[in-house]
Amino acid sequence: FGVIPCNTAHAYLEEICFSVNIPFLDMVQTTCRKAMSRVGTQGTIGILATTGTLISELYPASIKQLAPNTQTVTLLDLENGEHLQQQLVMEPIFGEYGIKAGGFQDIDRKEQLAAPMRIATKKLANAGADIVLTACTEIPLVLGRKSVDNIPLLDPMEVAANDTIEIALGRRSLPSLQRTDV
């Protein structure tokens, strides 16, 4: 089976599954199930992610499919959302000294990169999020995986890694996401 360790790449998961003859673990779906197990079907799930992941609607679509009454909130949903998204998420990830550039490896720089992400997490919680998905591989590198000011976080990469181990050890069945024409 396969696992894609990138949130945004899941926008192409169906195409990938159509191109190969192995099942894939759907990191988005398994993360949504885990989040709902924590907040219930009436909760609100915050999504902290790159603009590409947010625009793709991967997480809201999966959540709506699994539990129509579960709400989602992103920075783009908030007043001045595009500016907040750029300033609090995109710049810390993609900026010249950002996470992708290795900025998280320096302890002082890591704190500078984490500060706007913490603000973003608090804004999502203030907008009603019961839990915040850190739906970009880079975000947990500066925020960690547990919580921000008692706001629970859920890292899709950690969820997928745990599920992958369970499948590999035979404790869980193989994922069913695969080609439908075979």
mmCIF file of C-alpha atoms in Angstrom:
data_model
loop_
_atom_site.group_PDB
_atom_site.id
_atom_site.type_symbol
_atom_site.label_atom_id
_atom_site.label_comp_id
_atom_site.label_asym_id
_atom_site.label_seq_id
_atom_site.Cartn_x
_atom_site.Cartn_y
_atom_site.Cartn_z
ATOM 1 C CA PHE A 1 0.000 0.000 0.000
ATOM 2 C CA GLY A 2 1.026 3.592 -0.414
ATOM 3 C CA VAL A 3 0.995 6.666 1.761
ATOM 4 C CA ILE A 4 1.422 10.231 0.522
ATOM 5 C CA PRO A 5 2.996 12.374 3.263
ATOM 6 C CA CYS A 6 1.736 15.683 1.875
ATOM 7 C CA ASN A 7 -1.658 17.251 2.486
ATOM 8 C CA THR A 8 -1.877 19.262 -0.728
ATOM 9 C CA ALA A 9 -0.890 16.269 -2.869
ATOM 10 C CA HIS A 10 -4.079 14.562 -1.740
ATOM 11 C CA ALA A 11 -5.898 16.763 -4.254
ATOM 12 C CA TYR A 12 -4.458 14.326 -6.828
ATOM 13 C CA LEU A 13 -5.066 11.130 -4.880
ATOM 14 C CA GLU A 14 -7.816 9.834 -7.163
ATOM 15 C CA GLU A 15 -5.613 10.370 -10.230
ATOM 16 C CA ILE A 16 -2.717 8.603 -8.537
ATOM 17 C CA CYS A 17 -4.906 5.680 -7.539
ATOM 18 C CA PHE A 18 -6.126 5.407 -11.113
ATOM 19 C CA SER A 19 -2.516 5.269 -12.360
ATOM 20 C CA VAL A 20 -1.236 2.491 -10.100
ATOM 21 C CA ASN A 21 -2.547 -0.817 -8.862
ATOM 22 C CA ILE A 22 -2.014 -0.537 -5.103
ATOM 23 C CA PRO A 23 -4.274 0.797 -2.355
ATOM 24 C CA PHE A 24 -3.439 4.102 -0.651
ATOM 25 C CA LEU A 25 -4.027 5.326 2.861
ATOM 26 C CA ASP A 26 -6.022 8.548 2.585
ATOM 27 C CA MET A 27 -4.300 10.804 5.127
ATOM 28 C CA VAL A 28 -7.049 13.427 4.865
ATOM 29 C CA GLN A 29 -9.895 11.016 5.543
ATOM 30 C CA THR A 30 -8.141 9.196 8.389
ATOM 31 C CA THR A 31 -7.276 12.558 9.991
ATOM 32 C CA CYS A 32 -10.867 13.773 9.681
ATOM 33 C CA ARG A 33 -12.118 10.609 11.358
ATOM 34 C CA LYS A 34 -9.625 11.057 14.181
ATOM 35 C CA ALA A 35 -10.605 14.718 14.617
ATOM 36 C CA MET A 36 -14.295 13.846 14.767
ATOM 37 C CA SER A 37 -13.588 11.142 17.325
ATOM 38 C CA ARG A 38 -12.249 13.950 19.508
ATOM 39 C CA VAL A 39 -14.877 16.644 18.901
ATOM 40 C CA GLY A 40 -17.948 14.646 17.899
ATOM 41 C CA THR A 41 -20.200 15.173 14.920
ATOM 42 C CA GLN A 42 -21.476 18.543 16.177
ATOM 43 C CA GLY A 43 -18.050 20.107 16.762
ATOM 44 C CA THR A 44 -16.001 22.586 14.795
ATOM 45 C CA ILE A 45 -12.651 21.675 13.274
ATOM 46 C CA GLY A 46 -10.110 24.393 12.516
ATOM 47 C CA ILE A 47 -7.831 23.849 9.549
ATOM 48 C CA LEU A 48 -4.409 25.480 9.604
ATOM 49 C CA ALA A 49 -2.838 24.803 6.212
ATOM 50 C CA THR A 50 -1.284 26.324 3.124
ATOM 51 C CA THR A 51 -3.534 28.305 0.838
ATOM 52 C CA GLY A 52 -3.368 25.532 -1.776
ATOM 53 C CA THR A 53 -4.651 22.953 0.684
ATOM 54 C CA LEU A 54 -7.415 25.293 1.855
ATOM 55 C CA ILE A 55 -8.526 26.178 -1.667
ATOM 56 C CA SER A 56 -8.641 22.497 -2.607
ATOM 57 C CA GLU A 57 -11.328 22.001 0.092
ATOM 58 C CA LEU A 58 -9.831 18.569 0.891
ATOM 59 C CA TYR A 59 -10.577 18.632 4.590
ATOM 60 C CA PRO A 60 -14.002 20.327 4.545
ATOM 61 C CA ALA A 61 -15.206 17.968 1.803
ATOM 62 C CA SER A 62 -14.029 14.899 3.715
ATOM 63 C CA ILE A 63 -15.545 16.168 6.958
ATOM 64 C CA LYS A 64 -18.888 16.951 5.297
ATOM 65 C CA GLN A 65 -18.939 13.475 3.756
ATOM 66 C CA LEU A 66 -18.275 11.817 7.113
ATOM 67 C CA ALA A 67 -20.447 14.078 9.302
ATOM 68 C CA PRO A 68 -22.558 16.774 7.616
ATOM 69 C CA ASN A 69 -23.165 18.674 10.874
ATOM 70 C CA THR A 70 -19.485 19.094 11.708
ATOM 71 C CA GLN A 71 -18.309 22.618 10.928
ATOM 72 C CA THR A 72 -14.924 23.748 9.672
ATOM 73 C CA VAL A 73 -13.143 27.072 9.953
ATOM 74 C CA THR A 74 -9.989 28.383 8.283
ATOM 75 C CA LEU A 75 -8.248 31.738 8.331
ATOM 76 C CA LEU A 76 -9.757 32.399 4.887
ATOM 77 C CA ASP A 77 -13.203 32.307 6.515
ATOM 78 C CA LEU A 78 -12.309 35.164 8.859
ATOM 79 C CA GLU A 79 -12.459 38.890 8.260
ATOM 80 C CA ASN A 80 -9.359 39.941 6.312
ATOM 81 C CA GLY A 81 -8.714 36.219 5.846
ATOM 82 C CA GLU A 82 -6.437 36.366 2.808
ATOM 83 C CA HIS A 83 -4.122 38.793 4.583
ATOM 84 C CA LEU A 84 -4.152 36.689 7.762
ATOM 85 C CA GLN A 85 -3.435 33.536 5.755
ATOM 86 C CA GLN A 86 -0.495 35.166 3.984
ATOM 87 C CA GLN A 87 0.981 36.768 7.101
ATOM 88 C CA LEU A 88 0.374 34.033 9.681
ATOM 89 C CA VAL A 89 0.831 30.865 7.604
ATOM 90 C CA MET A 90 2.344 31.344 4.160
ATOM 91 C CA GLU A 91 5.161 33.703 5.159
ATOM 92 C CA PRO A 92 6.391 31.517 8.060
ATOM 93 C CA ILE A 93 6.351 28.460 5.793
ATOM 94 C CA PHE A 94 7.612 29.834 2.483
ATOM 95 C CA GLY A 95 9.429 33.049 3.471
ATOM 96 C CA GLU A 96 13.119 33.551 2.771
ATOM 97 C CA TYR A 97 14.002 32.319 6.272
ATOM 98 C CA GLY A 98 10.882 30.229 6.701
ATOM 99 C CA ILE A 99 10.305 26.642 7.663
ATOM 100 C CA LYS A 100 10.903 25.264 4.163
ATOM 101 C CA ALA A 101 14.219 27.140 4.086
ATOM 102 C CA GLY A 102 15.269 25.352 7.294
ATOM 103 C CA GLY A 103 14.567 28.279 9.617
ATOM 104 C CA PHE A 104 13.035 25.953 12.201
ATOM 105 C CA GLN A 105 16.467 24.415 12.884
ATOM 106 C CA ASP A 106 17.681 27.565 14.658
ATOM 107 C CA ILE A 107 16.002 27.793 18.085
ATOM 108 C CA ASP A 108 15.539 31.577 17.960
ATOM 109 C CA ARG A 109 14.244 31.536 14.395
ATOM 110 C CA LYS A 110 11.955 28.614 15.225
ATOM 111 C CA GLU A 111 10.269 30.744 17.889
ATOM 112 C CA GLN A 112 9.867 33.628 15.414
ATOM 113 C CA LEU A 113 8.230 31.218 12.951
ATOM 114 C CA ALA A 114 5.991 29.691 15.616
ATOM 115 C CA ALA A 115 4.641 33.024 16.909
ATOM 116 C CA PRO A 116 2.395 33.818 13.912
ATOM 117 C CA MET A 117 1.241 30.202 13.758
ATOM 118 C CA ARG A 118 0.187 30.411 17.413
ATOM 119 C CA ILE A 119 -1.760 33.585 16.632
ATOM 120 C CA ALA A 120 -3.450 31.775 13.727
ATOM 121 C CA THR A 121 -4.348 28.842 15.992
ATOM 122 C CA LYS A 122 -5.880 31.205 18.556
ATOM 123 C CA LYS A 123 -7.878 32.974 15.846
ATOM 124 C CA LEU A 124 -9.308 29.640 14.720
ATOM 125 C CA ALA A 125 -10.205 28.747 18.308
ATOM 126 C CA ASN A 126 -11.810 32.164 18.809
ATOM 127 C CA ALA A 127 -13.868 31.441 15.684
ATOM 128 C CA GLY A 128 -15.183 28.271 17.317
ATOM 129 C CA ALA A 129 -12.639 25.548 16.528
ATOM 130 C CA ASP A 130 -12.616 22.778 19.125
ATOM 131 C CA ILE A 131 -9.463 21.289 17.595
ATOM 132 C CA VAL A 132 -7.025 22.576 14.958
ATOM 133 C CA LEU A 133 -5.592 20.378 12.240
ATOM 134 C CA THR A 134 -2.008 21.289 11.436
ATOM 135 C CA ALA A 135 -2.627 20.319 7.828
ATOM 136 C CA CYS A 136 0.792 21.149 6.411
ATOM 137 C CA THR A 137 3.816 18.963 7.024
ATOM 138 C CA GLU A 138 5.882 21.980 8.075
ATOM 139 C CA ILE A 139 3.567 23.433 10.721
ATOM 140 C CA PRO A 140 4.260 20.868 13.499
ATOM 141 C CA LEU A 141 7.985 21.539 13.067
ATOM 142 C CA VAL A 142 7.432 24.849 14.862
ATOM 143 C CA LEU A 143 4.117 24.376 16.726
ATOM 144 C CA GLY A 144 4.607 20.839 17.933
ATOM 145 C CA ARG A 145 1.873 18.231 17.897
ATOM 146 C CA LYS A 146 -0.082 18.561 21.150
ATOM 147 C CA SER A 147 -1.624 21.974 21.807
ATOM 148 C CA VAL A 148 -1.241 25.732 21.674
ATOM 149 C CA ASP A 149 -2.488 27.502 24.794
ATOM 150 C CA ASN A 150 -4.740 24.522 25.594
ATOM 151 C CA ILE A 151 -6.113 24.444 22.036
ATOM 152 C CA PRO A 152 -5.746 20.820 20.903
ATOM 153 C CA LEU A 153 -3.794 20.202 17.709
ATOM 154 C CA LEU A 154 -3.984 17.205 15.412
ATOM 155 C CA ASP A 155 -1.123 16.494 13.008
ATOM 156 C CA PRO A 156 -2.238 14.583 9.886
ATOM 157 C CA MET A 157 1.305 13.298 9.366
ATOM 158 C CA GLU A 158 1.303 11.746 12.838
ATOM 159 C CA VAL A 159 -2.148 10.234 12.257
ATOM 160 C CA ALA A 160 -1.000 8.746 8.936
ATOM 161 C CA ALA A 161 2.247 7.444 10.455
ATOM 162 C CA ASN A 162 0.366 5.714 13.275
ATOM 163 C CA ASP A 163 -2.150 4.214 10.862
ATOM 164 C CA THR A 164 0.666 3.073 8.553
ATOM 165 C CA ILE A 165 2.357 1.254 11.431
ATOM 166 C CA GLU A 166 -0.927 -0.396 12.453
ATOM 167 C CA ILE A 167 -1.518 -1.586 8.872
ATOM 168 C CA ALA A 168 2.070 -2.779 8.458
ATOM 169 C CA LEU A 169 1.839 -4.765 11.703
ATOM 170 C CA GLY A 170 -1.438 -6.338 10.599
ATOM 171 C CA ARG A 171 -3.469 -4.702 13.376
ATOM 172 C CA ARG A 172 -5.626 -2.834 10.894
ATOM 173 C CA SER A 173 -6.853 -3.737 7.429
ATOM 174 C CA LEU A 174 -5.330 -2.315 4.298
ATOM 175 C CA PRO A 175 -6.815 0.914 3.034
ATOM 176 C CA SER A 176 -9.515 0.504 0.420
ATOM 177 C CA LEU A 177 -8.669 3.537 -1.706
ATOM 178 C CA GLN A 178 -7.553 2.046 -5.003
ATOM 179 C CA ARG A 179 -8.276 1.904 -8.705
ATOM 180 C CA THR A 180 -11.878 1.176 -9.506
ATOM 181 C CA ASP A 181 -11.304 -0.087 -13.055
ATOM 182 C CA VAL A 182 -9.329 -3.239 -12.136
#
